[in-house]
mmCIF file of C-alpha atoms in Angstrom:
data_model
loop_
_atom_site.group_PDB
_atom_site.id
_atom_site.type_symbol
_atom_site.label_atom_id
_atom_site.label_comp_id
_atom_site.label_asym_id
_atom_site.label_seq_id
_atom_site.Cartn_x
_atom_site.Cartn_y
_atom_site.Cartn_z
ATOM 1 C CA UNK A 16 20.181 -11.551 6.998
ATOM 2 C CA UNK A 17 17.421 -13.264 6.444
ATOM 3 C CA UNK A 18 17.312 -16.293 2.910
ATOM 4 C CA UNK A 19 14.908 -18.373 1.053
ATOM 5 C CA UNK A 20 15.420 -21.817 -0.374
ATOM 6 C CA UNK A 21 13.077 -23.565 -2.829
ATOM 7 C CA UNK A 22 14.434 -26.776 -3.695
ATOM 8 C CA UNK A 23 14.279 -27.873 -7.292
ATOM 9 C CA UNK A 24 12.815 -25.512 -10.051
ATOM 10 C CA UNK A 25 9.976 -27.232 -11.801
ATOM 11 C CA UNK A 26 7.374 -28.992 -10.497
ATOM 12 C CA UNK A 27 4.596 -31.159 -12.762
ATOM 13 C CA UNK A 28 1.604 -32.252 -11.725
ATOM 14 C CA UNK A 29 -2.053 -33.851 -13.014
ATOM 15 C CA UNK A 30 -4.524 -31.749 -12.921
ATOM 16 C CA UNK A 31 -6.605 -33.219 -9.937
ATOM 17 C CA UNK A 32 -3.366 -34.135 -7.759
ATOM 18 C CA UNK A 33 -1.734 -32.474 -4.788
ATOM 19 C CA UNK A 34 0.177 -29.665 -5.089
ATOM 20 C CA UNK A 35 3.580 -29.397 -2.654
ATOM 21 C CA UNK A 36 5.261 -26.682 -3.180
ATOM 22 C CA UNK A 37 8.654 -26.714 -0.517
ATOM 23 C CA UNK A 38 9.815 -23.414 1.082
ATOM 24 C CA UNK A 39 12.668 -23.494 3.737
ATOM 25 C CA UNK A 40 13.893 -19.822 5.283
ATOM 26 C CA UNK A 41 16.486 -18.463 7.477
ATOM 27 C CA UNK A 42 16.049 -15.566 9.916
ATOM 28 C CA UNK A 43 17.586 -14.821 13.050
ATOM 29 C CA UNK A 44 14.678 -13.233 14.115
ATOM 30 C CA UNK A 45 10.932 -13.738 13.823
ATOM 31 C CA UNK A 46 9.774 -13.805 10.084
ATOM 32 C CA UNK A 47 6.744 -13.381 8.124
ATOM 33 C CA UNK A 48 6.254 -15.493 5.038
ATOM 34 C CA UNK A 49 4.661 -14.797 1.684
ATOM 35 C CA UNK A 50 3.955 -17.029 -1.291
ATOM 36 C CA UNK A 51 2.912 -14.854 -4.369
ATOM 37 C CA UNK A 52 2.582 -16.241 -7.673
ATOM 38 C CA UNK A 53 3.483 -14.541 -11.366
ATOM 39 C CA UNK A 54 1.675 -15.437 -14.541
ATOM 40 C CA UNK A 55 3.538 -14.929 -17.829
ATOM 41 C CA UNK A 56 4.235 -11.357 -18.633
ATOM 42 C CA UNK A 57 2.711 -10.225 -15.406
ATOM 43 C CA UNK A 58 3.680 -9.237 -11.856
ATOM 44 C CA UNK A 59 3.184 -10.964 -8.319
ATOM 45 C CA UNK A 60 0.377 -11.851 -6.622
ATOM 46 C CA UNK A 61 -0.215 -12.564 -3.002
ATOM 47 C CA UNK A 62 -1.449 -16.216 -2.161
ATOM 48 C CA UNK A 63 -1.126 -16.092 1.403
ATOM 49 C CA UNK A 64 1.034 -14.757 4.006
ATOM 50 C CA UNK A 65 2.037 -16.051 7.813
ATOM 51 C CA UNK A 66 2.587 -13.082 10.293
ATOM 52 C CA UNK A 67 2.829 -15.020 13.626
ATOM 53 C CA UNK A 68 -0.748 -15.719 14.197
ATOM 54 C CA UNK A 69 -2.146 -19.108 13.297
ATOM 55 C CA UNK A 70 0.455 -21.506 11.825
ATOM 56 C CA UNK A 71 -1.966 -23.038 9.221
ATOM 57 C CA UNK A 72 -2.582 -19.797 6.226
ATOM 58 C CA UNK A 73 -5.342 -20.353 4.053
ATOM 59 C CA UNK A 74 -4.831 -18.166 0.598
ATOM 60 C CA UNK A 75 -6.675 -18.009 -2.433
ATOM 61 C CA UNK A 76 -7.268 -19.956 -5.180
ATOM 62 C CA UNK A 77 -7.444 -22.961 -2.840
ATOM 63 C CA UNK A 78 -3.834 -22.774 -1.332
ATOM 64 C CA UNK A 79 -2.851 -23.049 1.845
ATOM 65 C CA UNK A 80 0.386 -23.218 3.634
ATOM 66 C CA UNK A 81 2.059 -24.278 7.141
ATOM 67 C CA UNK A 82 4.810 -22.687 9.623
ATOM 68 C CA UNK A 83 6.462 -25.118 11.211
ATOM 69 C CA UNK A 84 9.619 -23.632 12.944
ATOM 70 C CA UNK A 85 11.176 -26.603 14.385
ATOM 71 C CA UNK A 86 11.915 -27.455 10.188
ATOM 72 C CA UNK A 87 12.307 -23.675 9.012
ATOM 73 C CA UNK A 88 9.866 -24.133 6.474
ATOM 74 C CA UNK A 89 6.693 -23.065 4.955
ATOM 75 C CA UNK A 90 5.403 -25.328 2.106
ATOM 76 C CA UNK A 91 2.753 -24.196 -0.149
ATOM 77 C CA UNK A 92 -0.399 -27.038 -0.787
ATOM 78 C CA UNK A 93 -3.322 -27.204 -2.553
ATOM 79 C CA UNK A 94 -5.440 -30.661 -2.402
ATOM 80 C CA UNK A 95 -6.417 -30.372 -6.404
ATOM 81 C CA UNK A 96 -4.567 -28.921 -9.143
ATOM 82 C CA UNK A 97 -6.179 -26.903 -11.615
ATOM 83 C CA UNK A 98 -4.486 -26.090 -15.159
ATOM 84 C CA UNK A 99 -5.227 -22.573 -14.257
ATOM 85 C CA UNK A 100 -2.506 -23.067 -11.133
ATOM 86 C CA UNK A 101 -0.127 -23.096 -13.920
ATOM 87 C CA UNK A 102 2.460 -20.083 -13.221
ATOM 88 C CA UNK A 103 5.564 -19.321 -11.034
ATOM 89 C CA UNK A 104 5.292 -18.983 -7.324
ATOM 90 C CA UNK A 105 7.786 -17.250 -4.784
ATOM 91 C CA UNK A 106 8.294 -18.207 -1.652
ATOM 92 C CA UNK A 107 9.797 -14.666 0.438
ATOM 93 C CA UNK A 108 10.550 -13.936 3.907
ATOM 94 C CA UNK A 109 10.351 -10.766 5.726
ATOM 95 C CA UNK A 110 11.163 -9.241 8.945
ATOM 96 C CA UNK A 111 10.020 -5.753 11.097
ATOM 97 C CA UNK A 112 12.656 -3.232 11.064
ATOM 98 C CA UNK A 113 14.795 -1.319 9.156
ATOM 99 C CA UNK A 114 15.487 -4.418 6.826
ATOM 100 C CA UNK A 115 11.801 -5.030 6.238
ATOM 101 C CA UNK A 116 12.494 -5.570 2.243
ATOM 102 C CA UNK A 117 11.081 -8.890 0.737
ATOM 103 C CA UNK A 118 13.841 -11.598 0.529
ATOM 104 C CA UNK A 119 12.971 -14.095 -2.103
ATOM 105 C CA UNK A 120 13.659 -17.683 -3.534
ATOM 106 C CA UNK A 121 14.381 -18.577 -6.849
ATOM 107 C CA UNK A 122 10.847 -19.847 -7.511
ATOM 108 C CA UNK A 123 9.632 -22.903 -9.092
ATOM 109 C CA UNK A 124 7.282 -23.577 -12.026
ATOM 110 C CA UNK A 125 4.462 -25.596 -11.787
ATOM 111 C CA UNK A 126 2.801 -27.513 -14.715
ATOM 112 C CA UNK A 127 -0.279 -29.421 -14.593
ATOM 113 C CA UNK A 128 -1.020 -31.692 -17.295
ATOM 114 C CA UNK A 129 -4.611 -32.719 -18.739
ATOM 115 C CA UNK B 4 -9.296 0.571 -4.997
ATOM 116 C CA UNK B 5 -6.698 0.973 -7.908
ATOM 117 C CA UNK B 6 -4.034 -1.520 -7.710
ATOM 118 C CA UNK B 7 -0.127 -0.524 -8.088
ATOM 119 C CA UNK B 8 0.467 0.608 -11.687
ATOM 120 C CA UNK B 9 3.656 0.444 -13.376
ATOM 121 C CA UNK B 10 4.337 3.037 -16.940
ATOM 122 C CA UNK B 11 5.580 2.345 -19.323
ATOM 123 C CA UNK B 12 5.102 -1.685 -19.450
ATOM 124 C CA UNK B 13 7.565 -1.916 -22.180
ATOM 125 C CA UNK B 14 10.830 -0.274 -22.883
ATOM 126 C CA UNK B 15 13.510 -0.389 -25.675
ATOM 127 C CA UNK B 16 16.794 1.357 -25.080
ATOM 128 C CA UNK B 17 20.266 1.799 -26.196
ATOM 129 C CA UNK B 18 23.326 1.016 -24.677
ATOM 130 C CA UNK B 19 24.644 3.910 -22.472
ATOM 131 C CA UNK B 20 21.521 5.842 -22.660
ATOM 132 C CA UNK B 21 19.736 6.280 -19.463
ATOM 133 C CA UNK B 22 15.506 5.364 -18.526
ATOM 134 C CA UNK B 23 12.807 6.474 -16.403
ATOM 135 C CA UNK B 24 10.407 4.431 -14.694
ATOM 136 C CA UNK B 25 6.660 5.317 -12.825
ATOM 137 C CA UNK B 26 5.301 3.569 -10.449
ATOM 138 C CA UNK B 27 1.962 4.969 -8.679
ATOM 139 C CA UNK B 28 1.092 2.864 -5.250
ATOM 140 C CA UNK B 29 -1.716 1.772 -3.780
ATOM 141 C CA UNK B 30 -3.626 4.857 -2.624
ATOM 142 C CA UNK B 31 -2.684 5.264 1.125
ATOM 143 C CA UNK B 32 0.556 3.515 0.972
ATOM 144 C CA UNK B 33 3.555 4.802 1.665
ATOM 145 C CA UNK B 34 5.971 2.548 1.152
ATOM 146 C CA UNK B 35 7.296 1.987 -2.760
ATOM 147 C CA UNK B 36 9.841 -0.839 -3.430
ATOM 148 C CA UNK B 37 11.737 -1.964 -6.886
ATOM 149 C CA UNK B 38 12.725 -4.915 -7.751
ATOM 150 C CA UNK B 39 14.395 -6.261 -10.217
ATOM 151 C CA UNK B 40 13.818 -9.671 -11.987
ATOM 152 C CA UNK B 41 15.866 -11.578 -14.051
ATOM 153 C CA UNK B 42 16.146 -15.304 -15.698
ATOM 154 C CA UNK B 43 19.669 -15.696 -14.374
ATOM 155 C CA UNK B 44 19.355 -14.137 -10.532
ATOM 156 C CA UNK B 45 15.670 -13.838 -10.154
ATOM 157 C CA UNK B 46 14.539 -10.988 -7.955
ATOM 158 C CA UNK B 47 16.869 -8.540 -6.547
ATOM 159 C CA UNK B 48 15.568 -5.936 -4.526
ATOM 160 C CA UNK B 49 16.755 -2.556 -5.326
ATOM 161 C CA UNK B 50 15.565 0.201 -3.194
ATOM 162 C CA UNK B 51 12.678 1.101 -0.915
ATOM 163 C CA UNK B 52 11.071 4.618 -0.149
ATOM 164 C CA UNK B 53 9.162 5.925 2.741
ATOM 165 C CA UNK B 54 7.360 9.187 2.852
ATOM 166 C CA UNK B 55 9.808 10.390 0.780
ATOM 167 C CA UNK B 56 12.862 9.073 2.182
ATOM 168 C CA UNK B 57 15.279 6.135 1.057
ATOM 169 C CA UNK B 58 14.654 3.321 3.610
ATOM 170 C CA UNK B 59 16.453 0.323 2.539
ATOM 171 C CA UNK B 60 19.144 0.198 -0.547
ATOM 172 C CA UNK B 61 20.122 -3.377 -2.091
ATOM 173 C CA UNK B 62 23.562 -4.172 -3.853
ATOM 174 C CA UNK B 63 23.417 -2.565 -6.609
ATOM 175 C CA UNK B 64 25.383 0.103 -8.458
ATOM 176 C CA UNK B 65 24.668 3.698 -8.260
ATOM 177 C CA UNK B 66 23.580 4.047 -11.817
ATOM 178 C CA UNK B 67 20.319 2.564 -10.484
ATOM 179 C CA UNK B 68 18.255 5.154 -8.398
ATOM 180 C CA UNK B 69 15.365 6.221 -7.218
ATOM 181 C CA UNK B 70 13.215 8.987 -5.430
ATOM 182 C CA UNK B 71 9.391 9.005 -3.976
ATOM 183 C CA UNK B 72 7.090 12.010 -3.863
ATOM 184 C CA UNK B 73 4.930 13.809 -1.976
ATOM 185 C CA UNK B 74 2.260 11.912 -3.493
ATOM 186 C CA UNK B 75 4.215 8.602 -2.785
ATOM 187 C CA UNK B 76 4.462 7.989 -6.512
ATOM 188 C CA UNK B 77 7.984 6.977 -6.776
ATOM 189 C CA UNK B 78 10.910 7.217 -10.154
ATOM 190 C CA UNK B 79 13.594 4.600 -10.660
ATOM 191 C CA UNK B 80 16.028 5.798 -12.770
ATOM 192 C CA UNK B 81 18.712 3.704 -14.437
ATOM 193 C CA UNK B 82 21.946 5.661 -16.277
ATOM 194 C CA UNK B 83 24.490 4.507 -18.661
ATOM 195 C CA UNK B 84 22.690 1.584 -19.663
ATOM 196 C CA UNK B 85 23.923 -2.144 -20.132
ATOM 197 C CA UNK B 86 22.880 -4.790 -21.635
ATOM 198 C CA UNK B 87 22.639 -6.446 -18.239
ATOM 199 C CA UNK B 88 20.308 -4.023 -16.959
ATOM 200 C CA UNK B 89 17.518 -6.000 -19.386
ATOM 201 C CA UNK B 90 14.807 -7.312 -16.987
ATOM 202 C CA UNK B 91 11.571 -6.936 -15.290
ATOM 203 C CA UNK B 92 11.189 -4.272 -13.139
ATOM 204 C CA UNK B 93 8.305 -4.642 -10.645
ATOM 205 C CA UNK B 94 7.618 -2.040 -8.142
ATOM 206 C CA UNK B 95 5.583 -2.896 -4.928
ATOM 207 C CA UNK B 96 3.785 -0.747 -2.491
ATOM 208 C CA UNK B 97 2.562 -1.778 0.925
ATOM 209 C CA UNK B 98 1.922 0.458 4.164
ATOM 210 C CA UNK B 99 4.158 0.865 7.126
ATOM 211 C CA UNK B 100 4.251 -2.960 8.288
ATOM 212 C CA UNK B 101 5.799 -5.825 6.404
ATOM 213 C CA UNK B 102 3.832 -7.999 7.915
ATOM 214 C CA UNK B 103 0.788 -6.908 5.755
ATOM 215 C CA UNK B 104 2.465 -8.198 2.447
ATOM 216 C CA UNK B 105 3.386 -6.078 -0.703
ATOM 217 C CA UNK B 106 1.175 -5.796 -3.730
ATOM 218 C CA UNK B 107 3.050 -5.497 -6.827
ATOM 219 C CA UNK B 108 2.687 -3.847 -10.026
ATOM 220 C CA UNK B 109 2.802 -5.412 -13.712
ATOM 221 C CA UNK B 110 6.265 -4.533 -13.944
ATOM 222 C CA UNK B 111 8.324 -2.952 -16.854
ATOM 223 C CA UNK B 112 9.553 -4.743 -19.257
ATOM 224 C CA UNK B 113 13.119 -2.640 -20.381
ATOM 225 C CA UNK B 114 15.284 -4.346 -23.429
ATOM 226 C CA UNK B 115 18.612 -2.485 -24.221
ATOM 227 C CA UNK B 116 20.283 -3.906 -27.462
#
């Protein structure tokens, strides 16, 4: 079975200031990798997404995030925050087969102060 | 192209009464998931349908189900109600490759008091 980790739950940044978001998965086999992110009262939206090609993922909204097997993980960046990055975002993991459903972490919740 | 959309997008019900959901995919897409989203255990998936079929089932009780069809539109039904069952319920559609991603609906919002 494949599992997501993000550590901690809130993140705060300044608006203008890097933006790490941490993302560590398990899978016994190959994974793919999403990050979506929910606004208030709304549903997901895709950022980016690895599926085994390049290990660097450029999204939208500026994002971008790495694969790096050796350390399981797949942390979000962005070089600037915005206030308008203010939401939730998911890390998820995925695999092909008959267990293909979306496995995600708890999230964390970014603010970006003025 | 139409996105995924989700009716109703809010819902009040009773305890022990029973609710309908609607979720229309992605035009082309054949695959409809639920999900369910909650402060305490975040998102839980639920079910998935393929071309009618149930594909993949999650751990949850069978007063929660679900059926796709022809047209891919898919039903979650939920009986017997609890006040546990309050959440967000997002639905997701993607075609036949989990690699592409799911795109996700704005969800239901269902209360039961």
């Amino acid at each position: 079975a494949q599992s997501v980790t993000q550590l901690g739950s809130h993140v705060s940044v300044s608006e203008g200031a890097l933006v790490l978001l941490r993302c560590n998965y398990s899978s016994s086999v190959p994974p793919y990798l999403f990050w979506y992110v929910q606004y208030p009262n709304q549903g997901l939206q895709l950022l980016l997404k690895y599926t085994s090609a390049a290990t660097l993922v450029k999204g939208i909204n500026g994002f971008e995030a790495e694969f790096k097997k050796s350390e399981t993980s797949f942390h979000l960046t962005k070089p600037s925050a915005h206030m308008s990055d203010a939401a939730e975002y998911f890390c998820a993991v995925s695999v092909t087969g008959a267990n293909s459903k979306l496995t995600f972490g708890k999230g964390i919740t970014l603010s970006v102060r003025p | 192209k139409a996105g995924v959309t989700q009716t109703p997008r809010y819902l009040i019900k009773t305890r022990g009464q029973q609710v309908t959901l609607s979720c229309s995919p992605i035009s082309g897409h054949r695959s409809v998931s639920w999900y369910q989203q909650t402060p305490g255990q975040g998102l839980q998936f639920l079910f998935e349908y393929f071309s009618e079929t149930q594909r993949n089932k999650g751990n949850f009780p069978g007063r929660f189900s679900g059926r796709q069809f022809s047209n891919s539109r898919s039903e979650m039904n939920v009986s017997t109600l609890e006040l546990g069952d309050s959440a967000l319920y997002l639905c997701a559609s993607g075609p036949d490759r989990p690699n592409y991603g799911y795109t996700f609906g704005s969800g239901t919002r269902l209360t039961v008091v």
